[in-house]
Structure formats: C-alpha cells, structure tokens
Amino acid sequence: MKRRDMLAGLGGSVVAARAAHAADQSVWLSPQLPEGTRDVIRLETLPGKQPLIRLADRPPNYEAPISAFRTPVTPNEQFFVRYHLASIPAIDALGTWSLTVGGEAAERQITLRLEELQSGFEQVEVAAVCQCSGNRRGLSSPHVAGVEWGYGAMGCATWRGPRLRDVLAKVGAKADAIEVWFDGADGPVLATTPDFHKSLPIHKAMADEVIIATTMNGGKLPHLNGYPARVVVPGWTATYWMKHVTSIQVSRKPLDSFWMQKAYRVPAGMFAVDRPFPTQDNATTWPITDIVVNSLVADPIDGTRQPVDGFTVQGVAWDRGHGIRQVEVSLDGGETWKPADLGKDLGPFAFRAFTLRTGKLAPGKYAIASRATNNAGETQAAKLKFNPAGYHNNVPQQVAVTAA
Ligand SMILES: Nc1nc2c(c(=O)[nH]1)N[C@H]1C(S)=C(S)[C@@H](COP(=O)(O)O)O[C@H]1N2
Ligand SMILES: [Mo]
C-alpha cells in the first residue's frame, strides 16, 4: 500500500454523530476503571457502526457496550475496533488491495486478489470469538499501562473464507518452515514507530480452524474490522488476527518484531495453553496465545433495579476451543452458585449463551456473578492473576442490583 493511498489517521472520517459523554447516554462503565479513563470515555459513531465506547481515536480504539453481548453473535455494527497504528488505508484505497503469499521457506510466491481468495479455494465457515488480549485491562488492580479496556474489547462472529493451510499449500511450505509471518495494510504515521507485524507457529497456521476471512456474519468485513480480508485464529487472542492482510510469509526464523518480542507477552507458565509457541519463548515470558475460559453477564446491568417477581440473568461464556461445559450464576457474590441453562452450541470457539431465571426474590440487594467451566475442566480464576500488561483477566464480574 503506497503512502498516498493512506489516510493519515481517521481524524477526518470519524463521524461524531452521537458524540456525548458516556454518562449522558447512560452507557455503563465499570467503577473499577481508572478515574482518568472514565472522564475521557465517550460514545461515538464510526462510519457504518452503531455507537461504541471510545477509548482513543488516533489510533482508533473503541469497545462495545455490554448490551452487545445479549446475543451470542455480535452484530458487525457493534463489533469493537482496535488499531495500534494510526495510518489506516481508506476504504477506496483498499479497492486495489492484493495479498502476497511466499517467503524464504516457500517453494514459490503468489499474489491473490479478493475474487481469487473467494473462488480459488474451498470456503469454510467458523464461528469464533475475537477477543483483544487487553480486554478488561482497565480493571487490573493495581492499574497497568495500555488502553484501559472495560468488558467490550471482544465479539463473536461467523467468519468465512479459505483455510490458511490451503492458501499455503499453493506456495508449497518447505519442511523446515517454523513460523508464518503476517503484515497488514495499515502502518505507523512516523517511520520510527515499529510496524504491526505478527507471526504464528507453523502448527497453528496449519490448523483446520485458521482461515483468511473475507466475510463476517454473512456480509463484507467492515472497513475497520479488516476489509477486505483478515486472518482469523480461533482460540487465540485477537493480536494474531491480522486485518487488511497484505503479506503472508513462510519462514525458517522467528519473527523479530516489537509486537512479537516486546509486546503481547505473559509470564512463562502463568496461563494454560494448548498449543505452545516455543520459537518465541524467552527465559521469563511467553507470547500470549490461547484465550482463557471466561463469561460475561450482559443483563441485568450493574446498579439497576429489578422486579421482586424475578428476572433473567443472561450473558455469554467462551474459552480457547474446548467448549463450555457449564455456567453457574451466583446471586450472593459467589457464596452459592446455581447452574444456568446453556443456549445453542455454535461451535467450540464461539460464545455460548446462558440464562438463569431467578424466581421470586425477597426485596434487597443482590450481587450477581457468573462462572464458566470448559470441557477441559478449567474454571474462571477466583483471584486476578496479575501480570504487567493486564492480560487474561477472567475473574467473575460483579453485578450489583436491587430487587424492589
Ligand atoms: N492490521 C492490523 N491488524 C490487527 C491489529 C492492527 O493494529 N492492525 N490489531 C490486532 C489486535 S491487537 C486486535 S485486538 C484485533 C482487533 O480486531 P477488530 O478491530 O476487528 O475488533 O485486530 C488485530 N489485528
Ligand atoms: Mo488486541
């Protein structure tokens, strides 16, 4: 992508159709967020989107309100937006987009246009949660540096496109390939800022579920969710889900990029992983990979009044691809738990909806929490596993309501 095809940031094209302080729009913000963050957060409407919670606009970082998670599929208009770099090609410039696939550990190099991705390969569909590694970072205690996300830096969509494996077969990955490297069409405004480059270990790149998505929930990918094509890595956090992907390189070396070796790392061994990434490990940290088991209460909203006749607690649960075995709901801040009803199984990488009818209640205060367990027997952490980047916070959220 040439410089002249770029918009230097979105400044001009962000439509502040409903710009207002979040409080005026009565969007719930967690009291656990840093005070400075709550002061600057606002609702704003990006082109083609419904109002999202703006954490930053250059680069654009917008999360979904909790109400977006009342359904297990997140509408494209409510899907969060996260960028590291502010130079994002305008949608028109992406009309000339193409994808180069090759690399030192490939037999040959090819260039694919959108039509070729859609007609030259078997098209597969996967419902999968795209969750920013930093989702809930703003709730970290003590607070840590970075975008101070609340609960909404995630979404679940049905993605469709060719398997990455099938595209790699066209270029012939050699036996000594260890990683696959990705680059996207966006870039830094200043040449001194490291470009956003990411890699996957060859075994995950070749996994059945990993695709190059050209559609999302049956429509085109929204501009800011990676139009015209993005990498979808079910089970792994969204940092690997390269948007506007322009280059895929099969390599014999570990990718030496800031975004692999300095950022997106967790203390070695702190979290459960299925598919390790040893070519990027160092003595003390590992790259973040698998999503941890988690759940979210999307309704009722914290601080609301509910009828004594009873109400429905509803939300979603997800994990790294084992699938959800059980969700329990507590009305007394975690003293006692009741099993919730699970909604339709949309696949192991998708959100699983849950509901619990409370039945009649005595008037008073209730502290609602949800707790998911996956098919590997892993349950949400009772206490925060603190790490310096605020990743993988799966402590049950507390929702206080009054029955009256
Ligand atoms: N090209 C590109 N792809 C990217 C990023 C980026 O900055 N540029 N950020 C990654 C990160 S960290 C996240 S959380 C997801 C966000 O995806 P979304 O904006 O579609 O919600 O995109 C990933 N892919
Ligand atoms: Mo992210």
Short mmCIF file of C-alpha atoms and ligand atoms in Angstrom, two decimals:
data_model
loop_
_atom_site.label_atom_id
_atom_site.label_comp_id
_atom_site.label_asym_id
_atom_site.label_seq_id
_atom_site.Cartn_x
_atom_site.Cartn_y
_atom_site.Cartn_z
CA MET A 1 0.00 0.00 0.00
CA LYS A 2 1.54 3.33 -1.08
CA ARG A 3 1.69 6.29 1.26
CA ARG A 4 -0.54 8.39 -0.95
CA ASP A 5 -3.31 5.81 -0.64
CA MET A 6 -3.34 6.23 3.09
CA LEU A 7 -5.39 8.46 5.26
CA ALA A 8 -3.15 9.86 7.92
CA GLY A 9 -5.38 8.60 10.68
CA LEU A 10 -9.13 8.62 10.73
CA GLY A 11 -9.41 12.14 12.07
CA GLY A 12 -11.41 13.38 9.10
CA SER A 13 -13.70 10.44 8.61
CA VAL A 14 -14.81 9.74 12.15
CA VAL A 15 -18.38 10.91 12.39
CA ALA A 16 -19.22 12.05 15.88
CA ALA A 17 -22.90 11.53 15.17
CA ARG A 18 -23.77 10.97 18.79
CA ALA A 19 -20.71 12.35 20.47
CA ALA A 20 -21.57 12.73 24.11
CA HIS A 21 -20.16 11.77 27.42
CA ALA A 22 -20.90 8.15 28.06
CA ALA A 23 -22.80 9.06 31.20
CA ASP A 24 -25.25 11.18 29.16
CA GLN A 25 -26.02 8.14 27.03
CA SER A 26 -26.30 6.01 30.16
CA VAL A 27 -23.75 3.53 29.00
CA TRP A 28 -22.50 1.61 31.99
CA LEU A 29 -18.78 1.96 32.76
CA SER A 30 -17.11 -0.17 35.38
CA PRO A 31 -16.25 1.69 38.58
CA GLN A 32 -13.03 -0.35 38.55
CA LEU A 33 -11.72 1.60 35.53
CA PRO A 34 -9.09 4.25 36.28
CA GLU A 35 -10.77 7.56 37.07
CA GLY A 36 -8.88 9.38 34.30
CA THR A 37 -10.23 6.88 31.79
CA ARG A 38 -13.84 7.24 32.90
CA ASP A 39 -13.52 11.03 32.47
CA VAL A 40 -12.43 10.86 28.83
CA ILE A 41 -14.53 7.94 27.59
CA ARG A 42 -17.34 8.90 25.23
CA LEU A 43 -19.79 7.24 22.90
CA GLU A 44 -19.06 7.85 19.28
CA THR A 45 -20.36 6.55 15.97
CA LEU A 46 -17.77 5.45 13.41
CA PRO A 47 -18.83 5.15 9.75
CA GLY A 48 -21.02 2.05 9.34
CA LYS A 49 -21.15 1.41 13.08
CA GLN A 50 -23.57 1.89 15.95
CA PRO A 51 -22.28 3.99 18.85
CA LEU A 52 -19.27 2.39 20.50
CA ILE A 53 -17.31 3.36 23.60
CA ARG A 54 -14.28 5.38 22.52
CA LEU A 55 -11.09 4.85 24.49
CA ALA A 56 -8.90 6.58 21.89
CA ASP A 57 -9.44 7.85 18.36
CA ARG A 58 -5.90 8.01 16.97
CA PRO A 59 -5.30 5.17 16.51
CA PRO A 60 -8.98 4.18 16.84
CA ASN A 61 -9.77 2.06 19.91
CA TYR A 62 -13.49 1.53 20.50
CA GLU A 63 -15.20 -1.14 22.58
CA ALA A 64 -18.75 -2.49 22.51
CA PRO A 65 -21.23 -1.66 25.27
CA ILE A 66 -22.13 -4.66 27.46
CA SER A 67 -25.62 -4.73 25.89
CA ALA A 68 -23.99 -6.01 22.66
CA PHE A 69 -23.44 -9.36 24.41
CA ARG A 70 -27.10 -10.25 24.98
CA THR A 71 -26.77 -12.38 21.86
CA PRO A 72 -24.03 -14.94 21.12
CA VAL A 73 -23.30 -13.40 17.72
CA THR A 74 -22.10 -9.80 17.83
CA PRO A 75 -23.53 -7.65 15.02
CA ASN A 76 -20.89 -6.17 12.69
CA GLU A 77 -22.16 -2.68 13.60
CA GLN A 78 -21.33 -3.31 17.26
CA PHE A 79 -18.06 -5.13 16.78
CA PHE A 80 -15.16 -3.46 18.61
CA VAL A 81 -12.34 -1.70 16.77
CA ARG A 82 -8.71 -1.83 17.79
CA TYR A 83 -5.63 -0.47 15.98
CA HIS A 84 -2.05 0.06 17.07
CA LEU A 85 -1.11 2.47 14.32
CA ALA A 86 -2.94 5.47 13.00
CA SER A 87 -2.24 5.28 9.27
CA ILE A 88 -5.17 3.20 8.02
CA PRO A 89 -5.95 2.93 4.30
CA ALA A 90 -9.25 4.49 3.33
CA ILE A 91 -11.84 2.03 2.03
CA ASP A 92 -11.40 3.29 -1.57
CA ALA A 93 -7.65 2.71 -1.44
CA LEU A 94 -8.34 -0.91 -0.46
CA GLY A 95 -10.06 -1.41 -3.84
CA THR A 96 -6.59 -2.14 -5.28
CA TRP A 97 -5.74 -4.48 -2.40
CA SER A 98 -3.92 -7.74 -3.04
CA LEU A 99 -2.30 -10.39 -0.87
CA THR A 100 1.25 -11.67 -1.47
CA VAL A 101 1.99 -15.19 -0.19
CA GLY A 102 5.51 -16.64 -0.22
CA GLY A 103 8.61 -16.39 1.93
CA GLU A 104 12.05 -17.98 2.28
CA ALA A 105 10.57 -21.32 3.36
CA ALA A 106 8.07 -21.45 0.46
CA GLU A 107 8.64 -23.01 -2.97
CA ARG A 108 7.15 -20.02 -4.79
CA GLN A 109 5.36 -16.68 -4.37
CA ILE A 110 1.84 -15.83 -5.49
CA THR A 111 -0.36 -12.76 -5.43
CA LEU A 112 -4.07 -13.14 -4.78
CA ARG A 113 -6.91 -10.70 -5.33
CA LEU A 114 -10.11 -10.81 -3.30
CA GLU A 115 -12.02 -12.67 -6.05
CA GLU A 116 -9.30 -15.34 -6.16
CA LEU A 117 -9.44 -15.85 -2.39
CA GLN A 118 -13.20 -16.31 -2.71
CA SER A 119 -13.32 -18.52 -5.82
CA GLY A 120 -9.98 -20.34 -5.95
CA PHE A 121 -10.25 -22.19 -2.63
CA GLU A 122 -12.76 -24.18 -0.62
CA GLN A 123 -14.71 -21.70 1.52
CA VAL A 124 -15.14 -22.67 5.16
CA GLU A 125 -17.08 -21.06 7.98
CA VAL A 126 -16.13 -20.79 11.64
CA ALA A 127 -17.95 -19.04 14.49
CA ALA A 128 -15.22 -17.64 16.73
CA VAL A 129 -14.60 -15.11 19.45
CA CYS A 130 -12.21 -12.30 18.55
CA GLN A 131 -11.01 -11.00 21.90
CA CYS A 132 -8.28 -8.42 22.41
CA SER A 133 -5.56 -9.70 24.73
CA GLY A 134 -6.06 -6.49 26.71
CA ASN A 135 -9.82 -6.90 27.18
CA ARG A 136 -10.57 -5.92 30.83
CA ARG A 137 -7.11 -4.42 31.27
CA GLY A 138 -8.72 -1.31 32.76
CA LEU A 139 -9.99 -3.45 35.66
CA SER A 140 -6.50 -4.60 36.60
CA SER A 141 -5.54 -4.00 40.21
CA PRO A 142 -3.13 -2.29 40.51
CA HIS A 143 -3.76 -0.49 37.22
CA VAL A 144 -1.30 -1.06 34.39
CA ALA A 145 -0.35 0.99 31.31
CA GLY A 146 -2.07 0.45 27.97
CA VAL A 147 -5.55 1.01 26.51
CA GLU A 148 -7.79 0.82 29.60
CA TRP A 149 -10.39 -1.55 28.14
CA GLY A 150 -13.50 -2.49 30.05
CA TYR A 151 -15.51 -5.62 29.14
CA GLY A 152 -16.23 -4.92 25.47
CA ALA A 153 -12.96 -5.42 23.54
CA MET A 154 -14.36 -8.65 22.11
CA GLY A 155 -17.03 -10.03 19.83
CA CYS A 156 -18.14 -13.29 18.24
CA ALA A 157 -18.86 -13.57 14.53
CA THR A 158 -19.24 -16.21 11.85
CA TRP A 159 -16.21 -15.81 9.63
CA ARG A 160 -15.91 -17.27 6.14
CA GLY A 161 -13.05 -17.72 3.71
CA PRO A 162 -10.33 -20.14 2.64
CA ARG A 163 -8.23 -22.08 5.17
CA LEU A 164 -4.81 -20.54 5.62
CA ARG A 165 -3.44 -24.07 5.17
CA ASP A 166 -4.96 -24.36 1.68
CA VAL A 167 -3.51 -20.99 0.65
CA LEU A 168 -0.09 -22.03 1.97
CA ALA A 169 -0.35 -25.29 0.00
CA LYS A 170 -0.36 -23.18 -3.20
CA VAL A 171 3.11 -21.83 -2.38
CA GLY A 172 4.48 -25.10 -1.01
CA ALA A 173 5.69 -24.64 2.56
CA LYS A 174 9.04 -26.42 2.99
CA ALA A 175 9.71 -28.96 5.75
CA ASP A 176 11.95 -26.58 7.73
CA ALA A 177 9.33 -23.79 7.97
CA ILE A 178 8.79 -22.82 11.64
CA GLU A 179 6.63 -19.67 11.51
CA VAL A 180 4.24 -17.83 9.23
CA TRP A 181 4.61 -14.03 9.26
CA PHE A 182 1.81 -11.54 8.64
CA ASP A 183 1.63 -7.87 7.67
CA GLY A 184 -1.40 -5.64 7.10
CA ALA A 185 -2.06 -2.55 5.00
CA ASP A 186 -2.09 -0.14 7.96
CA GLY A 187 1.13 1.37 9.18
CA PRO A 188 2.73 3.86 11.52
CA VAL A 189 2.45 7.60 10.97
CA LEU A 190 6.09 8.05 11.95
CA ALA A 191 8.78 5.83 10.42
CA THR A 192 10.32 5.37 13.88
CA THR A 193 7.21 3.54 15.19
CA PRO A 194 7.50 -0.23 14.67
CA ASP A 195 5.06 -1.54 12.04
CA PHE A 196 2.50 -4.10 13.24
CA HIS A 197 3.95 -7.47 12.21
CA LYS A 198 2.84 -10.75 13.78
CA SER A 199 3.60 -14.44 13.31
CA LEU A 200 2.11 -17.83 14.13
CA PRO A 201 3.94 -21.09 14.76
CA ILE A 202 3.62 -23.36 11.72
CA HIS A 203 1.42 -25.89 13.60
CA LYS A 204 -1.24 -23.27 14.42
CA ALA A 205 -1.03 -21.69 10.95
CA MET A 206 -1.80 -25.15 9.51
CA ALA A 207 -4.64 -25.89 11.94
CA ASP A 208 -8.03 -26.67 10.45
CA GLU A 209 -9.79 -23.71 12.07
CA VAL A 210 -7.46 -20.92 10.91
CA ILE A 211 -8.85 -19.04 7.88
CA ILE A 212 -8.42 -15.87 5.85
CA ALA A 213 -11.87 -14.37 6.31
CA THR A 214 -13.44 -12.32 3.55
CA THR A 215 -16.90 -12.18 5.12
CA MET A 216 -18.18 -11.63 8.65
CA ASN A 217 -21.70 -12.64 9.70
CA GLY A 218 -22.60 -13.05 6.03
CA GLY A 219 -21.55 -9.54 4.97
CA LYS A 220 -18.34 -7.88 3.88
CA LEU A 221 -15.83 -7.24 6.61
CA PRO A 222 -16.47 -3.72 7.93
CA HIS A 223 -13.68 -1.34 6.91
CA LEU A 224 -12.27 -1.08 10.44
CA ASN A 225 -12.56 -4.82 11.13
CA GLY A 226 -10.14 -5.65 8.35
CA TYR A 227 -11.73 -5.17 4.92
CA PRO A 228 -11.20 -6.85 2.51
CA ALA A 229 -9.58 -9.85 4.27
CA ARG A 230 -8.25 -10.69 7.72
CA VAL A 231 -6.63 -13.66 9.38
CA VAL A 232 -8.94 -15.47 11.83
CA VAL A 233 -7.19 -17.53 14.52
CA PRO A 234 -9.94 -19.22 16.57
CA GLY A 235 -8.93 -19.90 20.17
CA TRP A 236 -6.09 -17.37 20.21
CA THR A 237 -6.34 -13.74 21.28
CA ALA A 238 -7.00 -11.18 18.56
CA THR A 239 -3.46 -9.86 18.29
CA TYR A 240 -2.80 -12.59 15.68
CA TRP A 241 -5.95 -11.78 13.67
CA MET A 242 -4.19 -9.53 11.11
CA LYS A 243 -6.59 -7.10 9.43
CA HIS A 244 -6.27 -5.90 5.79
CA VAL A 245 -3.67 -8.67 5.46
CA THR A 246 -1.32 -7.91 2.54
CA SER A 247 1.58 -10.29 3.14
CA ILE A 248 1.91 -13.88 4.40
CA GLN A 249 5.47 -15.23 4.55
CA VAL A 250 6.54 -18.75 5.46
CA SER A 251 9.77 -18.53 7.41
CA ARG A 252 12.63 -20.54 8.92
CA LYS A 253 13.28 -17.87 11.54
CA PRO A 254 11.32 -16.49 14.49
CA LEU A 255 9.87 -13.08 13.57
CA ASP A 256 11.94 -10.40 15.26
CA SER A 257 9.34 -7.64 15.65
CA PHE A 258 8.47 -5.34 18.53
CA TRP A 259 4.91 -6.71 18.54
CA MET A 260 6.15 -10.29 19.00
CA GLN A 261 9.20 -9.94 21.19
CA LYS A 262 8.34 -6.96 23.41
CA ALA A 263 4.55 -6.69 23.43
CA TYR A 264 1.82 -9.31 23.89
CA ARG A 265 3.80 -11.43 26.33
CA VAL A 266 2.77 -13.17 29.54
CA PRO A 267 4.86 -14.56 32.41
CA ALA A 268 6.09 -18.03 31.41
CA GLY A 269 3.72 -20.76 32.61
CA MET A 270 1.14 -18.44 34.23
CA PHE A 271 -1.79 -19.48 31.98
CA ALA A 272 -2.98 -22.76 30.46
CA VAL A 273 -2.04 -23.19 26.80
CA ASP A 274 -2.84 -25.95 24.32
CA ARG A 275 -0.52 -25.01 21.51
CA PRO A 276 2.75 -23.57 22.74
CA PHE A 277 4.77 -21.13 20.67
CA PRO A 278 8.35 -22.11 21.60
CA THR A 279 10.11 -20.24 18.79
CA GLN A 280 9.03 -17.01 20.54
CA ASP A 281 9.63 -18.02 24.18
CA ASN A 282 12.35 -16.45 26.28
CA ALA A 283 13.54 -17.29 29.79
CA THR A 284 10.82 -15.36 31.61
CA THR A 285 7.96 -14.66 29.19
CA TRP A 286 5.91 -16.43 26.52
CA PRO A 287 3.85 -14.88 23.75
CA ILE A 288 0.18 -14.67 24.72
CA THR A 289 -1.70 -17.38 22.81
CA ASP A 290 -4.85 -19.22 23.97
CA ILE A 291 -7.87 -17.35 25.34
CA VAL A 292 -8.70 -18.25 28.97
CA VAL A 293 -12.14 -19.54 29.99
CA ASN A 294 -14.42 -16.63 30.78
CA SER A 295 -18.02 -15.34 30.95
CA LEU A 296 -19.87 -12.06 30.99
CA VAL A 297 -23.24 -11.06 32.43
CA ALA A 298 -24.80 -8.85 29.74
CA ASP A 299 -28.09 -8.33 31.55
CA PRO A 300 -29.04 -7.05 34.07
CA ILE A 301 -26.73 -4.06 34.13
CA ASP A 302 -24.88 -3.20 37.33
CA GLY A 303 -26.66 -0.66 39.53
CA THR A 304 -30.18 -1.28 38.18
CA ARG A 305 -33.43 -2.06 39.99
CA GLN A 306 -35.10 -5.39 39.22
CA PRO A 307 -38.59 -6.76 39.98
CA VAL A 308 -39.06 -8.96 43.09
CA ASP A 309 -41.10 -11.29 40.86
CA GLY A 310 -37.77 -12.28 39.39
CA PHE A 311 -35.67 -11.54 36.34
CA THR A 312 -33.38 -13.32 33.89
CA VAL A 313 -29.62 -13.22 34.24
CA GLN A 314 -28.16 -13.64 30.76
CA GLY A 315 -24.80 -13.47 29.10
CA VAL A 316 -22.13 -15.37 27.21
CA ALA A 317 -19.27 -17.74 28.06
CA TRP A 318 -16.28 -18.75 25.96
CA ASP A 319 -12.85 -20.39 26.04
CA ARG A 320 -9.99 -21.39 23.77
CA GLY A 321 -11.83 -24.08 21.86
CA HIS A 322 -12.56 -26.87 24.32
CA GLY A 323 -16.12 -25.58 24.54
CA ILE A 324 -18.19 -24.61 27.56
CA ARG A 325 -19.39 -27.39 29.84
CA GLN A 326 -21.18 -25.33 32.45
CA VAL A 327 -22.01 -21.80 33.54
CA GLU A 328 -23.03 -21.12 37.12
CA VAL A 329 -24.67 -17.97 38.40
CA SER A 330 -24.47 -16.56 41.91
CA LEU A 331 -26.85 -14.01 43.39
CA ASP A 332 -24.89 -13.62 46.62
CA GLY A 333 -21.46 -12.51 45.41
CA GLY A 334 -20.10 -16.02 44.95
CA GLU A 335 -21.23 -17.70 48.21
CA THR A 336 -23.59 -20.08 46.42
CA TRP A 337 -23.93 -20.98 42.73
CA LYS A 338 -26.73 -22.34 40.55
CA PRO A 339 -26.25 -23.93 37.12
CA ALA A 340 -27.54 -21.74 34.28
CA ASP A 341 -29.25 -23.01 31.12
CA LEU A 342 -26.93 -23.06 28.13
CA GLY A 343 -28.07 -21.79 24.72
CA LYS A 344 -27.39 -23.39 21.36
CA ASP A 345 -23.85 -24.68 20.76
CA LEU A 346 -22.50 -22.58 17.86
CA GLY A 347 -19.13 -24.37 17.89
CA PRO A 348 -16.21 -24.70 20.28
CA PHE A 349 -14.68 -21.29 19.50
CA ALA A 350 -17.94 -19.30 19.73
CA PHE A 351 -19.76 -17.54 22.55
CA ARG A 352 -22.15 -19.86 24.39
CA ALA A 353 -25.23 -18.01 25.61
CA PHE A 354 -26.51 -18.71 29.14
CA THR A 355 -29.64 -17.72 31.06
CA LEU A 356 -30.85 -18.14 34.60
CA ARG A 357 -34.35 -17.25 35.83
CA THR A 358 -34.05 -16.08 39.42
CA GLY A 359 -37.61 -16.86 40.50
CA LYS A 360 -39.27 -14.72 43.18
CA LEU A 361 -36.88 -12.76 45.38
CA ALA A 362 -37.01 -11.01 48.73
CA PRO A 363 -36.60 -7.24 48.37
CA GLY A 364 -32.98 -6.22 48.84
CA LYS A 365 -29.56 -6.13 47.26
CA TYR A 366 -28.16 -8.93 45.10
CA ALA A 367 -24.58 -9.40 43.94
CA ILE A 368 -24.72 -11.31 40.65
CA ALA A 369 -21.72 -13.16 39.23
CA SER A 370 -21.23 -15.81 36.55
CA ARG A 371 -18.60 -18.52 36.40
CA ALA A 372 -17.85 -20.71 33.38
CA THR A 373 -16.14 -24.10 33.22
CA ASN A 374 -14.87 -25.55 29.95
CA ASN A 375 -14.69 -29.13 28.72
CA ALA A 376 -11.06 -29.34 29.92
CA GLY A 377 -12.34 -28.71 33.48
CA GLU A 378 -10.88 -25.21 33.72
CA THR A 379 -12.86 -22.59 35.65
CA GLN A 380 -12.52 -18.82 35.86
CA ALA A 381 -9.90 -17.56 38.32
CA ALA A 382 -11.24 -16.64 41.77
CA LYS A 383 -8.41 -14.10 42.15
CA LEU A 384 -6.72 -11.96 39.49
CA LYS A 385 -3.53 -13.49 38.07
CA PHE A 386 -1.77 -10.15 37.92
CA ASN A 387 0.63 -9.61 35.02
CA PRO A 388 2.25 -6.34 33.88
CA ALA A 389 0.22 -5.98 30.67
CA GLY A 390 -3.13 -6.76 32.30
CA TYR A 391 -3.90 -9.76 30.08
CA HIS A 392 -6.30 -12.66 30.64
CA ASN A 393 -8.45 -11.18 33.41
CA ASN A 394 -11.16 -13.81 33.91
CA VAL A 395 -12.18 -13.02 37.48
CA PRO A 396 -16.00 -13.26 37.71
CA GLN A 397 -17.52 -9.82 37.13
CA GLN A 398 -19.74 -8.47 39.94
CA VAL A 399 -23.13 -7.02 39.05
CA ALA A 400 -24.99 -5.36 41.92
CA VAL A 401 -28.77 -4.97 41.58
CA THR A 402 -31.63 -4.10 43.91
CA ALA A 403 -34.82 -6.15 43.86
CA ALA A 404 -37.82 -3.98 44.78
N1 LIG B 1 -3.64 -4.73 10.51
C1 LIG B 1 -3.88 -4.82 11.81
N2 LIG B 1 -4.46 -5.94 12.28
C2 LIG B 1 -4.71 -6.06 13.59
C3 LIG B 1 -4.36 -5.04 14.51
C4 LIG B 1 -3.76 -3.86 14.00
O1 LIG B 1 -3.42 -2.92 14.72
N3 LIG B 1 -3.55 -3.78 12.63
N4 LIG B 1 -4.62 -5.22 15.86
C5 LIG B 1 -4.84 -6.59 16.33
C6 LIG B 1 -5.44 -6.59 17.66
S1 LIG B 1 -4.37 -6.41 18.98
C7 LIG B 1 -6.77 -6.78 17.87
S2 LIG B 1 -7.41 -6.81 19.42
C8 LIG B 1 -7.68 -7.03 16.73
C9 LIG B 1 -8.92 -6.16 16.79
O2 LIG B 1 -9.82 -6.54 15.79
P1 LIG B 1 -11.06 -5.63 15.45
O3 LIG B 1 -10.58 -4.21 15.31
O4 LIG B 1 -11.66 -6.19 14.21
O5 LIG B 1 -12.04 -5.74 16.59
O6 LIG B 1 -7.05 -6.84 15.47
C10 LIG B 1 -5.75 -7.36 15.38
N5 LIG B 1 -5.31 -7.21 14.02
MO MO B 2 -5.54 -6.52 20.97
#
